[in-house]
Coordinates of C-alpha atoms in Angstrom, one line a residue:
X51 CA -6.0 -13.8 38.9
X52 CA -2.8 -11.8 38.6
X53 CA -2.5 -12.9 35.1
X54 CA -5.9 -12.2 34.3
X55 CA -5.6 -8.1 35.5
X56 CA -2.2 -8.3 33.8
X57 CA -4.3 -9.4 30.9
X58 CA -6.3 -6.7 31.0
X59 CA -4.0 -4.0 31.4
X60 CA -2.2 -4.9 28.6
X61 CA -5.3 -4.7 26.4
X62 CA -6.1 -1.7 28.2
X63 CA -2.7 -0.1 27.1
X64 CA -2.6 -1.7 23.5
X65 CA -6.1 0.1 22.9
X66 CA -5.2 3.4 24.4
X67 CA -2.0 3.6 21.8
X68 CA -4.4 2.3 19.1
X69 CA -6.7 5.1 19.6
X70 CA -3.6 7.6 19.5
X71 CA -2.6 6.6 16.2
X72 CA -4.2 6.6 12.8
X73 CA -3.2 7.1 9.1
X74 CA -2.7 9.2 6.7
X75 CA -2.0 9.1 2.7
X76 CA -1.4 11.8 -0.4
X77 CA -1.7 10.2 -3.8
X78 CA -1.8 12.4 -7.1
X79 CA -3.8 9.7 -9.1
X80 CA -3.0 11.5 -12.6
X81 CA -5.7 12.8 -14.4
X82 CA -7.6 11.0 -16.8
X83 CA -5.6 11.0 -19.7
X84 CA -5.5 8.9 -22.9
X85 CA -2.2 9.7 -24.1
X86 CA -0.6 8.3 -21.4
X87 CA -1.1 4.6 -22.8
X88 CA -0.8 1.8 -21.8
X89 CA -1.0 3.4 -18.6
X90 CA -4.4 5.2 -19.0
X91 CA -6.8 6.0 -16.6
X92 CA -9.3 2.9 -17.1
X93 CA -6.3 0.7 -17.2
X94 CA -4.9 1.9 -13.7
X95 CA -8.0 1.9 -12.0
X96 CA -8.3 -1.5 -10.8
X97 CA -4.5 -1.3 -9.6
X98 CA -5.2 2.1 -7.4
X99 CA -8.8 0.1 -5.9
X100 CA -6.1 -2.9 -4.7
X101 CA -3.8 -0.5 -3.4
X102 CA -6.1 1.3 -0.7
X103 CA -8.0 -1.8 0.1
X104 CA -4.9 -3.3 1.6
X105 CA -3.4 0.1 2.6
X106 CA -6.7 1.6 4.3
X107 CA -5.6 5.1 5.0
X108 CA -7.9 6.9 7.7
X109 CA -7.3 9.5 5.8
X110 CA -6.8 10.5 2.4
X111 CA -5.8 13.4 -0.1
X112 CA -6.5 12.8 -3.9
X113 CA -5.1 15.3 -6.4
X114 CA -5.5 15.5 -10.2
X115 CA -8.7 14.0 -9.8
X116 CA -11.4 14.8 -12.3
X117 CA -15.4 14.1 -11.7
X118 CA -15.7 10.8 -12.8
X119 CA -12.5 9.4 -11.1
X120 CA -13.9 11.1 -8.2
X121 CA -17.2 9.1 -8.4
X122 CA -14.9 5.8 -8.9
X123 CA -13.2 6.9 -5.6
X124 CA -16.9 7.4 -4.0
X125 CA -17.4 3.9 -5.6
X126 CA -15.0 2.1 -3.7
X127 CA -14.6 3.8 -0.6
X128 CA -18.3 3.5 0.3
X129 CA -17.0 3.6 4.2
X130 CA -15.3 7.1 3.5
X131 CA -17.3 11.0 3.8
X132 CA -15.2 12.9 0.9
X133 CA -14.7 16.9 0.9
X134 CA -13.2 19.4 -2.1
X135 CA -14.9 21.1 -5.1
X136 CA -13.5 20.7 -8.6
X137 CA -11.3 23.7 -9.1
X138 CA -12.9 25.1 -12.4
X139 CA -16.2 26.4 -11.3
X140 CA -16.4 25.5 -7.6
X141 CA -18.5 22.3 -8.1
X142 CA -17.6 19.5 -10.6
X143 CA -15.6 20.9 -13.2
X144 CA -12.0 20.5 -13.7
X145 CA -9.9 18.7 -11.2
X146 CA -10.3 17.9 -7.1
X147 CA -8.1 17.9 -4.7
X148 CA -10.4 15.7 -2.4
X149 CA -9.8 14.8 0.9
X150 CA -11.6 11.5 2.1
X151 CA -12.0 10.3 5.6
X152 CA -12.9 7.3 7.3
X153 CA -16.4 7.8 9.2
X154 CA -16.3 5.5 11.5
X155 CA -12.6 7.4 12.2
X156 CA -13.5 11.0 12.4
X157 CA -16.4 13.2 12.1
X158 CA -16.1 16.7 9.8
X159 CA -16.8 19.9 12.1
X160 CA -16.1 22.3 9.3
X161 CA -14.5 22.0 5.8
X162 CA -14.2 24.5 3.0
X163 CA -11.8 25.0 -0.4
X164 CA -10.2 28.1 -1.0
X165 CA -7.9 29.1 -4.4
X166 CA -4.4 29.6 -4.7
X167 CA -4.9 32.6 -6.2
X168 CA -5.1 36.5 -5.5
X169 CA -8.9 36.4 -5.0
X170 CA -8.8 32.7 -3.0
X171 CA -12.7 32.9 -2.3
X172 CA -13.9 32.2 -5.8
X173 CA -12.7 30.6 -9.1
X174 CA -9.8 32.2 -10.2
X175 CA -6.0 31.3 -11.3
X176 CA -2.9 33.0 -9.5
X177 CA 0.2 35.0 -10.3
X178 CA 2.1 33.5 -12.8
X179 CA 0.1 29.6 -12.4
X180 CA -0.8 27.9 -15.6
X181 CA -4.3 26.3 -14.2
X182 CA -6.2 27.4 -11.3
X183 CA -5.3 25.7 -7.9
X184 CA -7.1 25.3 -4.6
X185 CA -6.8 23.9 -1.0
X186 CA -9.3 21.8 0.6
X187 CA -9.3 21.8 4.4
X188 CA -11.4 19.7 6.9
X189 CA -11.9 20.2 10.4
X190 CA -12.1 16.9 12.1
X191 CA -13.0 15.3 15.7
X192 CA -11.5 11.8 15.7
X193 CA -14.3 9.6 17.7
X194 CA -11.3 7.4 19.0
X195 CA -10.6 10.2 21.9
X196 CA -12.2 13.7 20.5
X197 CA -8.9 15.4 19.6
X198 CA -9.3 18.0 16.7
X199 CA -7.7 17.7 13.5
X200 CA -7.1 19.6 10.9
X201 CA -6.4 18.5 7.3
X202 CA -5.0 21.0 4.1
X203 CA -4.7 19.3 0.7
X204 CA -3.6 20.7 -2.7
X205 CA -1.7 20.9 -5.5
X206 CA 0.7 23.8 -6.3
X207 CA 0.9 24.6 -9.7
X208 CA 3.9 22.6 -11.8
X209 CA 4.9 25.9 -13.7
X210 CA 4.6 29.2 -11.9
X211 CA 7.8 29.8 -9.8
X212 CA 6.2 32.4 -8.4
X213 CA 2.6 30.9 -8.0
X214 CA 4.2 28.4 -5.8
X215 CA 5.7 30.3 -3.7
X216 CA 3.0 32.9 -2.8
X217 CA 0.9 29.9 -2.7
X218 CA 3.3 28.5 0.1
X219 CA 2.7 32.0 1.7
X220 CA -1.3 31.7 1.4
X221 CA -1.7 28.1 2.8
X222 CA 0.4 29.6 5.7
X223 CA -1.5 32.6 6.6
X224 CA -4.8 30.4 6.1
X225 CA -3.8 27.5 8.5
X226 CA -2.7 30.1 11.2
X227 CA -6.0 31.6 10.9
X228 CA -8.3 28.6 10.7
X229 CA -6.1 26.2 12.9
X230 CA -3.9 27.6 15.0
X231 CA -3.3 25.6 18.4
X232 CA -4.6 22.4 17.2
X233 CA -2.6 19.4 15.0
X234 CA -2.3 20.2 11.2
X235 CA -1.6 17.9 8.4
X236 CA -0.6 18.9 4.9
X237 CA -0.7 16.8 1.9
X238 CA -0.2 17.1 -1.5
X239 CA 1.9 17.2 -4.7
X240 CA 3.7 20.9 -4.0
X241 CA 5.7 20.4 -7.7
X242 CA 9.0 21.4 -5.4
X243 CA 11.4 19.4 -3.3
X244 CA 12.4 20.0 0.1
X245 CA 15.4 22.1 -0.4
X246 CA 13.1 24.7 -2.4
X247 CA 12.0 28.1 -1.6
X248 CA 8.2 27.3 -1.2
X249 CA 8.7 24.2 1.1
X250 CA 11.5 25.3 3.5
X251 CA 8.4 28.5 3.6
X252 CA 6.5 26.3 4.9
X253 CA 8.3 24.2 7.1
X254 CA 9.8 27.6 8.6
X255 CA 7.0 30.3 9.0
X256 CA 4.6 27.6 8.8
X257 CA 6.3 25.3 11.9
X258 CA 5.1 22.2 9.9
X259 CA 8.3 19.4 9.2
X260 CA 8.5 16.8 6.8
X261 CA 7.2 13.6 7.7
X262 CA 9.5 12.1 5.7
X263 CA 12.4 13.5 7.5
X264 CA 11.7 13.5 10.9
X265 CA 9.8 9.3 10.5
X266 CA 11.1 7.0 13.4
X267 CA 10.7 4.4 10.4
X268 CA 11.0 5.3 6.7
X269 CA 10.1 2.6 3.6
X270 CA 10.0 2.9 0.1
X271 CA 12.1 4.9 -2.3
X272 CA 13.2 8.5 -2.2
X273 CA 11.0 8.9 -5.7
X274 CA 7.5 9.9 -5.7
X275 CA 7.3 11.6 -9.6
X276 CA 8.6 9.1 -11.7
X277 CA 6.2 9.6 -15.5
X278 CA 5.3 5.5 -15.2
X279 CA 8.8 5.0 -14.6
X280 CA 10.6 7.2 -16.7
X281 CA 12.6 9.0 -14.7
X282 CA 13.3 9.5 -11.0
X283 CA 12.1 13.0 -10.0
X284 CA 12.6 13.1 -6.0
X285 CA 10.0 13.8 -3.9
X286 CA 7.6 16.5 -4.6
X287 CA 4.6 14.8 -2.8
X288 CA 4.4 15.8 0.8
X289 CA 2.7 14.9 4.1
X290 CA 3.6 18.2 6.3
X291 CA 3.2 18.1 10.1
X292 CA 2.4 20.1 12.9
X293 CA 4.4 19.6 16.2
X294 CA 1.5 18.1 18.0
X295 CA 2.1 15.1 16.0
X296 CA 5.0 12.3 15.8
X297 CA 5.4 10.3 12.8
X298 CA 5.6 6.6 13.4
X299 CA 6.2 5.6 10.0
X300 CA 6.8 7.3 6.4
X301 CA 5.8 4.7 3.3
X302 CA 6.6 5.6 -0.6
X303 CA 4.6 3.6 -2.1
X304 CA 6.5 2.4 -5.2
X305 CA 5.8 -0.9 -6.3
X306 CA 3.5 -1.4 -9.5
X307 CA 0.3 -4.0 -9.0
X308 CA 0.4 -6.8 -11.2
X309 CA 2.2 -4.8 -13.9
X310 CA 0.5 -1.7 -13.3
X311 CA 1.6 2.0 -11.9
X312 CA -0.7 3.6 -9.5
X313 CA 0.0 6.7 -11.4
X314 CA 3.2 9.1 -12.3
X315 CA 3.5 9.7 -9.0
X316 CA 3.9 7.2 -6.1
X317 CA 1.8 7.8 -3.1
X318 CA 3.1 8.4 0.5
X319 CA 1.4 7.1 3.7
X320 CA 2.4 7.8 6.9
X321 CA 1.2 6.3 10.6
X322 CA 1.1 9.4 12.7
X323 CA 0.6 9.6 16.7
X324 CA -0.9 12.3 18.7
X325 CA 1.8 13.5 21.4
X326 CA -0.4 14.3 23.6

């Protein structure tokens, strides 16, 4: 009998930390280009499909993503509720950042896109950027134990010095006002590395850290922009987090499938847990 209740505690336990944990993922798939041959969209599609069905990130932000490669990704993640707008017109032109989640996971309380820009309620392309940029955000309950959630993804602009950093500055202010008190999560390609302006902003006056610094368990590489292995960039792809949350594990996700990149950039997945 004693072995049966210890039984049962330890499944009791094993589930409670289960339902404290979950995962999360930034990827900048590369936008559907033909001049990047032979590593094209259509030819890395199958590749990027392999990778999250053994991966299986609860959650997951996408950038560079154009309509139809936003449909694939509605294709194959049929288990998945997706937010974001394409950053052209507000609806399906030009590129996402999407944010995907797993519904049996979480459920969406509120979600919105705002621009990187001067005017950050409508279309519209900031400071010195070269493209227009935007931030999707999702408010989320996780059904495993009703804790809030909230999750910023974007893409800061690869050429604008000071687009980046006033973008850094915006993404601040708007996560103080829509999520202040409650565990944040930022992911994205920011175009910067850690030891630049725009992210020690945000770590700083945004009290977010680097998931990659502060992971009890790190894998992968140190490279997430690599141009189809090129060159060895650093990392410019970020998963940013609040204090309310411990990171369990950090992943760079570097290894081509069956020949193939996943994209210029390798994608980073971390395990996160809830401190309290």
């Amino acid at each position: 009998m004693r072995k049966f209740f210890l039984s049962i505690l330890c499944m009791v336990i094993t589930y409670a930390t289960y339902a404290q944990t979950f995962t999360a993922m930034t990827y900048n798939i590369r936008y559907d280009n033909e001049s990047d041959a032979p590593f094209y969209w259509a030819a890395r599609k199958s590749a990027a499909a392999i990778m999250l069905k053994k991966e299986k990130p609860d959650l997951l932000g996408l950038q560079e993503a154009l309509i139809h490669q936003v449909q694939f990704f509605d294709s194959i993640l049929y288990d998945y509720g997706r937010i974001g707008v394409g950053r052209d017109d507000g609806k399906s032109e030009g590129e996402f950042s999407a944010l995907y989640y797993d519904r049996s996971r979480f459920d969406v309380l509120d979600s919105a896109t705002f621009w990187l820009s001067e005017t950050p309620s409508r279309p519209s392309m900031g400071w010195d950027a070269a493209c227009k940029r935007v931030v999707s955000w999702a408010k989320l309950k996780d059904k495993k134990n009703d804790k809030i959630l909230y999750v910023f993804n974007t893409h800061f602009d690869h050429q604008g010095k000071k687009a980046r950093m006033n973008s850094a500055k915006l993404l601040v202010e708007r996560i103080k006002s829509i999520a202040s008190g409650y565990p944040v999560i930022v992911s994205g390609d920011l175009n910067a590395t850690v030891e630049d302006a725009p992210i020690q902003y945000l770590l700083n006056m945004g009290n977010l850290r680097n998931s990659r610094d502060c992971a009890v368990k790190k894998k992968g590489s140190d490279v997430t922009y690599h141009n189809y292995g090129k060159i060895k960039e650093g990392i410019i792809d970020f998963i940013l987090i609040s204090q309310e949350l411990t990171v369990l594990e950090n992943k760079i996700i570097d290894q081509p499938i069956d020949g193939m990149f996943l994209s210029d950039h390798n994608p980073v997945k971390v395990k996160l847990k809830y401190n309290k």
